[in-house]
Short mmCIF file of C-alpha atoms and ligand atoms in Angstrom, two decimals:
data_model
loop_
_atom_site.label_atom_id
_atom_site.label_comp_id
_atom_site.label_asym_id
_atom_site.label_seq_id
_atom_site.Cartn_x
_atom_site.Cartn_y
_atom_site.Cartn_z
CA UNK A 10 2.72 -37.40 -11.71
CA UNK A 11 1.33 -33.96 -11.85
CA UNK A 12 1.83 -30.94 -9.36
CA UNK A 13 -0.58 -28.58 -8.77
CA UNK A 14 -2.09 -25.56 -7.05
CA UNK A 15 -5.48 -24.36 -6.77
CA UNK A 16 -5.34 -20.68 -6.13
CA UNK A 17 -8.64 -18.63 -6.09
CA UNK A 18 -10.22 -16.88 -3.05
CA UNK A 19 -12.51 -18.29 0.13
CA UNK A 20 -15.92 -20.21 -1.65
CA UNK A 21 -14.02 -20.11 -5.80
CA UNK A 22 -14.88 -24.25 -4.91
CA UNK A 23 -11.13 -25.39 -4.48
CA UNK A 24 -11.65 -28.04 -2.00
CA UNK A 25 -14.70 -29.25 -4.35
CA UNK A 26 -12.71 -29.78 -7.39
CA UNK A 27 -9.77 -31.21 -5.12
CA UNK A 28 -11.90 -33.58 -3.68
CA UNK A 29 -12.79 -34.80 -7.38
CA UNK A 30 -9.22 -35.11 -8.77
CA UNK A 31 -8.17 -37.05 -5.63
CA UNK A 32 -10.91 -39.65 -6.87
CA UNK A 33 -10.41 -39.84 -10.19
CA UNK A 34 -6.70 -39.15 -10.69
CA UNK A 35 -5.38 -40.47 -7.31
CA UNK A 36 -3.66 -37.20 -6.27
CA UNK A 37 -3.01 -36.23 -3.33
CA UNK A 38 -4.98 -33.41 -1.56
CA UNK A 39 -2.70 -30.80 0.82
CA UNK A 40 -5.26 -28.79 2.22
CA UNK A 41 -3.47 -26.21 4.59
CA UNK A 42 -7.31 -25.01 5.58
CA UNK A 43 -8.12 -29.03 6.73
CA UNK A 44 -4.13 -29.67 8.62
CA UNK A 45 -5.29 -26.15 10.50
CA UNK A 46 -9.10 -27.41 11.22
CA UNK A 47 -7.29 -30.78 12.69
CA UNK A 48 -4.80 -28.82 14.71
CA UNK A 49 -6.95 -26.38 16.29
CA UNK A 50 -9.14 -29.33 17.71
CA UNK A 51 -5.72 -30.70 19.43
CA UNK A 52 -6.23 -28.48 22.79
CA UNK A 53 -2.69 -27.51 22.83
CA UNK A 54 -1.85 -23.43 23.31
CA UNK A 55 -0.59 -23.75 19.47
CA UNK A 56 -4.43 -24.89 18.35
CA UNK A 57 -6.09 -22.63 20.47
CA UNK A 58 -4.00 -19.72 18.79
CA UNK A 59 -5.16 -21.25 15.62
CA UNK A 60 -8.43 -21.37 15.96
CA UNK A 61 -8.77 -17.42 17.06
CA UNK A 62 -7.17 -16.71 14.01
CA UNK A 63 -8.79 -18.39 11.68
CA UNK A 64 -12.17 -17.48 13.20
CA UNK A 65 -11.52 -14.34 12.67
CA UNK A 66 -10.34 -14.97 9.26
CA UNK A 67 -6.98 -13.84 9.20
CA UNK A 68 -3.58 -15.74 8.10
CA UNK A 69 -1.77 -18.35 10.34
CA UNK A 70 1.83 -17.66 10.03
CA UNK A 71 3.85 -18.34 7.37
CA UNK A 72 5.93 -20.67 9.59
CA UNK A 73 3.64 -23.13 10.90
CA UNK A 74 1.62 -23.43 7.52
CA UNK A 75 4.68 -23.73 5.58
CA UNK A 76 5.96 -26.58 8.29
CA UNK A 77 2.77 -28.37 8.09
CA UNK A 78 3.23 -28.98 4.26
CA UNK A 79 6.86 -29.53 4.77
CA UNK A 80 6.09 -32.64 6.68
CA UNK A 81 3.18 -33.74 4.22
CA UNK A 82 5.86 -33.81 1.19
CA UNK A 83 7.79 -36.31 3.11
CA UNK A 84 5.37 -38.64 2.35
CA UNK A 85 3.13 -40.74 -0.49
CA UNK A 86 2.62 -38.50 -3.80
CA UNK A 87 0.70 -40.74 -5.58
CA UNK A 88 -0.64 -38.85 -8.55
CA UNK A 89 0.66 -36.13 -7.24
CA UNK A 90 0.33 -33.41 -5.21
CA UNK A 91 -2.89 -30.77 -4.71
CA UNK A 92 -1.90 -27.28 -2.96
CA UNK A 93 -5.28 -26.41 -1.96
CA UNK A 94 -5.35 -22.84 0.06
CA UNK A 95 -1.66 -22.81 -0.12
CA UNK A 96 0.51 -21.08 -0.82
CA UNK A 97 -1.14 -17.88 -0.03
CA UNK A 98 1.57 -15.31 0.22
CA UNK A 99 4.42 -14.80 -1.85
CA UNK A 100 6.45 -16.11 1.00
CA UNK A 101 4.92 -19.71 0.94
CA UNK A 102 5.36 -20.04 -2.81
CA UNK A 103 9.06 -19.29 -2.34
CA UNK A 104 8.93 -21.62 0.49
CA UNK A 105 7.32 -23.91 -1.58
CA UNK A 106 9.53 -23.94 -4.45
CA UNK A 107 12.27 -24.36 -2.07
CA UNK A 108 10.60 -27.71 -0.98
CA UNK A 109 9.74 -28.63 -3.90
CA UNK A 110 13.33 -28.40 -5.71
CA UNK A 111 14.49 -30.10 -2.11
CA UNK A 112 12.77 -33.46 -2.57
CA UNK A 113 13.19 -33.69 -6.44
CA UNK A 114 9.86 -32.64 -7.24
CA UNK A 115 8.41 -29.49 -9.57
CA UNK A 116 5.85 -27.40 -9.96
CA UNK A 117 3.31 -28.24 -13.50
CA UNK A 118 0.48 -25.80 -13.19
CA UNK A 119 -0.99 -22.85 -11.23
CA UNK A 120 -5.18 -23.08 -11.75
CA UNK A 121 -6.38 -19.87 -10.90
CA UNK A 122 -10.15 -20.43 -10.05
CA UNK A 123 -11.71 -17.30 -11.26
CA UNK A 124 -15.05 -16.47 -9.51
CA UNK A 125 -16.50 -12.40 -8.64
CA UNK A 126 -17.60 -11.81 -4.39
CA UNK A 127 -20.97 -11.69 -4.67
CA UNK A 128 -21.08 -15.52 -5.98
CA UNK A 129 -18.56 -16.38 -3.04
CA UNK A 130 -21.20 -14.88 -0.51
CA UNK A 131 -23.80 -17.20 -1.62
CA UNK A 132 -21.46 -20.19 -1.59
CA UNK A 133 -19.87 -19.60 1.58
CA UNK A 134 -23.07 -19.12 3.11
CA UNK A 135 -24.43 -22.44 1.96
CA UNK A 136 -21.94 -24.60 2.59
CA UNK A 137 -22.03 -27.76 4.81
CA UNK A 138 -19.47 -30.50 4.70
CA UNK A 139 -19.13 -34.12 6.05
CA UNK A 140 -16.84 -34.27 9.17
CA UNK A 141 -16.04 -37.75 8.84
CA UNK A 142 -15.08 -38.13 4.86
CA UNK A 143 -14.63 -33.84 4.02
CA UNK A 144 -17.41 -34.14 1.19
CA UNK A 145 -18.80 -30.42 0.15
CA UNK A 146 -22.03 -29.47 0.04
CA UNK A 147 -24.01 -26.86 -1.11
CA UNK A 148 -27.90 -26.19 0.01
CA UNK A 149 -28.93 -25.27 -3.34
CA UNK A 150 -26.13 -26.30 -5.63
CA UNK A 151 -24.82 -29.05 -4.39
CA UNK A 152 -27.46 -30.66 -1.45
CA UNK A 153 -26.99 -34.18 -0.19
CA UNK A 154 -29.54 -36.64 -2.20
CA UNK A 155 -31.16 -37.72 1.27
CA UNK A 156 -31.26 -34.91 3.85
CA UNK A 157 -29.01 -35.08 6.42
CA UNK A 158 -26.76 -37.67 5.53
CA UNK A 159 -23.60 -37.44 3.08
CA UNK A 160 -23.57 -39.38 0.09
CA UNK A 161 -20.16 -40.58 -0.25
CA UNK A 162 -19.68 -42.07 3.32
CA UNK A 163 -22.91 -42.17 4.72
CA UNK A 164 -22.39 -40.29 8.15
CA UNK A 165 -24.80 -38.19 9.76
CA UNK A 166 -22.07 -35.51 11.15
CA UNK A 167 -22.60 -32.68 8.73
CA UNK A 168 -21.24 -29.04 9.78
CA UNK A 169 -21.00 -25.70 9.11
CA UNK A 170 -17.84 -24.24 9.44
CA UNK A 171 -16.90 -21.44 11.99
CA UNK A 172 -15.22 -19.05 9.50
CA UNK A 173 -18.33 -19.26 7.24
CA UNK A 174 -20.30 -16.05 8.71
CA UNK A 175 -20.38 -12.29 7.24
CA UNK A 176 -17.82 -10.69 9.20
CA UNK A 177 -15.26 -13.31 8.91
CA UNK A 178 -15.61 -14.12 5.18
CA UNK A 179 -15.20 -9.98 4.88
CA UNK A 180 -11.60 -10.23 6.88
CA UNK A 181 -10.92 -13.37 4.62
CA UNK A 182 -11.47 -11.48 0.84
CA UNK A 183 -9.48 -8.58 2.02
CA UNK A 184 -6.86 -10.93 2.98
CA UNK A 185 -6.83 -12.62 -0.08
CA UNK A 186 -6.65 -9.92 -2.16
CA UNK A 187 -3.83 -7.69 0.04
CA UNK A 188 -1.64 -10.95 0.70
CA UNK A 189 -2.56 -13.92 -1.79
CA UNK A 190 -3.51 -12.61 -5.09
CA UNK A 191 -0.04 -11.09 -5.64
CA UNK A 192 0.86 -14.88 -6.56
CA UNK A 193 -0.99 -14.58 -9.60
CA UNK A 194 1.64 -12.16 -11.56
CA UNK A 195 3.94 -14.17 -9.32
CA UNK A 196 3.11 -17.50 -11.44
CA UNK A 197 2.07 -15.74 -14.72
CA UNK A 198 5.80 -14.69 -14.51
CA UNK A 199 7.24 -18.01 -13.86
CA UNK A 200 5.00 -19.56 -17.05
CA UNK A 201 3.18 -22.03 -14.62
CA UNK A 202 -0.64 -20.11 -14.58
CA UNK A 203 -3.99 -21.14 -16.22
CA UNK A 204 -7.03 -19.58 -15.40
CA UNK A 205 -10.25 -21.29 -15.64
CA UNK A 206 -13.80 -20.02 -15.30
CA UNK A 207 -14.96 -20.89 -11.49
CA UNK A 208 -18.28 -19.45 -12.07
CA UNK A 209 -19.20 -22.07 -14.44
CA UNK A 210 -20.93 -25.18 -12.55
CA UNK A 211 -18.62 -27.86 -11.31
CA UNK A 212 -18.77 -30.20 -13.66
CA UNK A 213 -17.83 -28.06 -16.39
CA UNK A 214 -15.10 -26.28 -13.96
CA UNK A 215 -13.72 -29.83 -13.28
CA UNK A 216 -13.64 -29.87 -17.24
CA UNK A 217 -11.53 -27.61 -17.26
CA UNK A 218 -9.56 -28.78 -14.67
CA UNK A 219 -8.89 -31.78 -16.88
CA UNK A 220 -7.81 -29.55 -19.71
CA UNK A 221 -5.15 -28.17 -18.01
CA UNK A 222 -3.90 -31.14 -16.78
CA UNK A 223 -3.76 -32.95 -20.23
CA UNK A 224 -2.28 -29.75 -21.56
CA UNK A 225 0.47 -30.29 -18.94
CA UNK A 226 1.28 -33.57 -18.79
CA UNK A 227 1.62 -33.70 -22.31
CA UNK A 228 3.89 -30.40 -22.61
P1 AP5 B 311 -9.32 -22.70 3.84
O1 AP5 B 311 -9.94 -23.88 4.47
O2 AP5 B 311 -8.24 -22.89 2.84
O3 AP5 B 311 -10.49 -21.82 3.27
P2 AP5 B 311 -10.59 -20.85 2.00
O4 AP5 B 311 -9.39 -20.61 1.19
O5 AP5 B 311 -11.22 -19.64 2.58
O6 AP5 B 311 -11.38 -21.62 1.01
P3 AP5 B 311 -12.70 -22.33 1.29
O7 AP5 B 311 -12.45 -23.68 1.89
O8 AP5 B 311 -13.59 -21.40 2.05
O9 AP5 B 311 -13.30 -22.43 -0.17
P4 AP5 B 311 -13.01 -23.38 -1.39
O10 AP5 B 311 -12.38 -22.59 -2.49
O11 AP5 B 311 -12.33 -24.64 -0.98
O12 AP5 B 311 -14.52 -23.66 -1.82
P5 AP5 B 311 -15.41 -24.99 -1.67
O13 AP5 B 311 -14.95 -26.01 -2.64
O14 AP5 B 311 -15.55 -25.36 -0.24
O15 AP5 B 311 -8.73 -21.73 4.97
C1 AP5 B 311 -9.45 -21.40 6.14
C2 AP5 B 311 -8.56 -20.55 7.04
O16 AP5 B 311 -7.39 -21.29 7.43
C3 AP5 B 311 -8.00 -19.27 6.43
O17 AP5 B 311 -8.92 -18.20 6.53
C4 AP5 B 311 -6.76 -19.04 7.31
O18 AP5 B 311 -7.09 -18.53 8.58
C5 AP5 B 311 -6.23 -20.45 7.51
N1 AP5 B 311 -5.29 -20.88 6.45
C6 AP5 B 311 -5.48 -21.89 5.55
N2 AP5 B 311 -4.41 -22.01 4.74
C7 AP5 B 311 -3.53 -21.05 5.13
C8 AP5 B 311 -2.26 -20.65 4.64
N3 AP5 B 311 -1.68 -21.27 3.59
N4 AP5 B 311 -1.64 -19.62 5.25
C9 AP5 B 311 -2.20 -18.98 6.32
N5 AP5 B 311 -3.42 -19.29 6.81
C10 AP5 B 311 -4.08 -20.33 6.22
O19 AP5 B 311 -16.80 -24.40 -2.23
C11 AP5 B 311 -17.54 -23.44 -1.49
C12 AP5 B 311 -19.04 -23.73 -1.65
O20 AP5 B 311 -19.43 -23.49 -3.00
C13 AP5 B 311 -19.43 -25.19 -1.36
O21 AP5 B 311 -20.67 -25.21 -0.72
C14 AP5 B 311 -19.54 -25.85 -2.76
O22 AP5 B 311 -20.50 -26.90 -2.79
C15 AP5 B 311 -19.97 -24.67 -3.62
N6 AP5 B 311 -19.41 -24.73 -4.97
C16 AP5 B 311 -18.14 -25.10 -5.31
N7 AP5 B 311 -17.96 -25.00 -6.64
C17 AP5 B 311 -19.14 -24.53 -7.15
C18 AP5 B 311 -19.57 -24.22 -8.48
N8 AP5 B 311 -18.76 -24.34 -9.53
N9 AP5 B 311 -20.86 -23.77 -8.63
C19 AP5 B 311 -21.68 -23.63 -7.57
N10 AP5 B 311 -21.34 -23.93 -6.29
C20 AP5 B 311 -20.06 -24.37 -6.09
#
C-alpha cells in the first residue's frame, strides 16, 4: 500500500492522473475539490458558504477540508490513499501527518506536477467532465471518442465546472502560489518530494507517475 499526494496548481491534470491510478493500482482517490463539489449541492447554510467560495476561487477553511478527509481515512485504503488538491496549506499537511501517524498509516511520496500558467489557461478552459462517473475531458487533448457522451460510463451529463472561468482561475493561481506552494520546501525538507514533468502528455506523465511509485515501494 502506497500513500500519496498530488500537489501541483488548478489544470497541472491531478484529478486526470488520479483517476488512472485508481484503475490500475486500486488506490483510493481523496479529492478535497470533489467532497466540496458534493457538499455544496447539499442546500444546507454550510454548502451554500461553500459554493461562494469556491466560485470565487478562494480556500475553504482549513477546518472543514481537513474534517472531510479525517472522516474519509476512517475507511477502505485499498491500494492506498490519493491526496488530490489536498493538503494545500502548510496547516493541512501538519494536519495530515497528524492523521496519518493517528491511524497507523505514513506518508511515501509527494508528486509535484510541474506545469507553467499559460498551459493551465488552456486546460482549464477546455475542460468538461462526466457528472455521473468524474471522467476528465479535454476539447482538444483529451475529447470524448463520440461527442457528447463519456467513454467510460456512457452518460450524457457532461459539465463544465463553475470555477473554470478567467477571473476565478486568476484568484485560484494566486492562491496557490501565496498559500499552497510553500508545501513544496515543506516536503523537499521532510525527503518525501518528486517532481515530474506535467507538461508532458498524460500518458507519459502517468509514466512517470509509475516511476515514482516503483521507486517507492521498493525503497
Ligand atoms: P479542486 O477541485 O481541487 O481544483 P484544482 O486544484 O483547482 O485543480 P483542478 O481540478 O482544477 O485541476 P487538476 O490538477 O485536477 O487538473 P485536471 O486533471 O482536471 O479545487 C476546487 C476548489 O475547491 C478550490 O479552488 C477551493 O475553493 C476548494 N478546495 C479544494 N480543496 C481544498 C483544500 N484542500 N483546502 C481549501 N479549499 C479547497 O486537468 C485539467 C484539464 O487538463 C483537463 O481538461 C484534462 O483533460 C487536461 N489535462 C490533464 N493532463 C494533461 C496533460 N498532461 N496534457 C494535456 N492536457 C491535460
Amino acid at each position: 500500500m502506497i500513500n500519496i499526494i498530488l500537489l501541483g496548481p488548478p489544470g497541472a491534470g491531478k484529478g486526470t492522473q488520479a483517476h488512472r491510478l485508481v484503475a490500475e493500482r486500486n488506490m483510493i482517490q481523496l479529492s478535497t475539490g470533489d467532497m466540496l463539489r458534493e457538499a455544496r449541492t447539499s442546500g444546507t447554510a454550510m454548502g451554500k458558504m461553500v459554493a461562494d467560495v469556491m466560485d470565487r476561487g478562494d480556500l475553504v477553511t482549513d477546518e472543514i477540508v481537513i474534517g472531510l478527509i479525517d472522516e474519509k481515512l476512517q475507511g477502505d485504503n485499498g491500494g492506498g490513499f490519493i491526496f488530490d488538491g489536498f493538503p494545500r496549506t502548510l496547516a493541512q499537511a501538519d494536519a495530515l501527518g497528524a492523521l496519518l501517524k493517528r491511524s497507523g498509516r505514513k506518508l511515501d511520496a509527494v508528486i509535484e506536477m510541474q506545469v507553467d500558467d499559460a498551459a493551465l489557461v488552456a486546460r482549464i478552459s477546455g475542460r468538461f467532465t462526466c457528472g455521473d462517473c468524474g471522467e476528465v475531458y479535454h476539447d482538444d487533448t483529451k475529447p470524448t471518442a463520440k461527442p457528447g457522451t463519456c467513454d467510460k460510463c456512457g452518460s450524457s451529463d457532461l459539465k463544465r465546472r463553475a470555477d473554470d472561468n478567467a477571473d476565478s482561475l486568476k484568484v485560484r493561481l494566486m492562491e496557490y502560489y501565496k498559500k499552497t506552494s510553500p508545501l513544496i520546501g515543506y516536503y523537499y525538507a521532510k525527503g518525501d518530494l518528486h517532481t515530474v514533468d506535467g507538461l508532458a502528455e498524460i500518458d507519459t506523465v502517468a509514466k512517470s507517475i509509475a516511476n515514482v511509485l516503483d521507486q517507492v515501494r521498493t525503497s
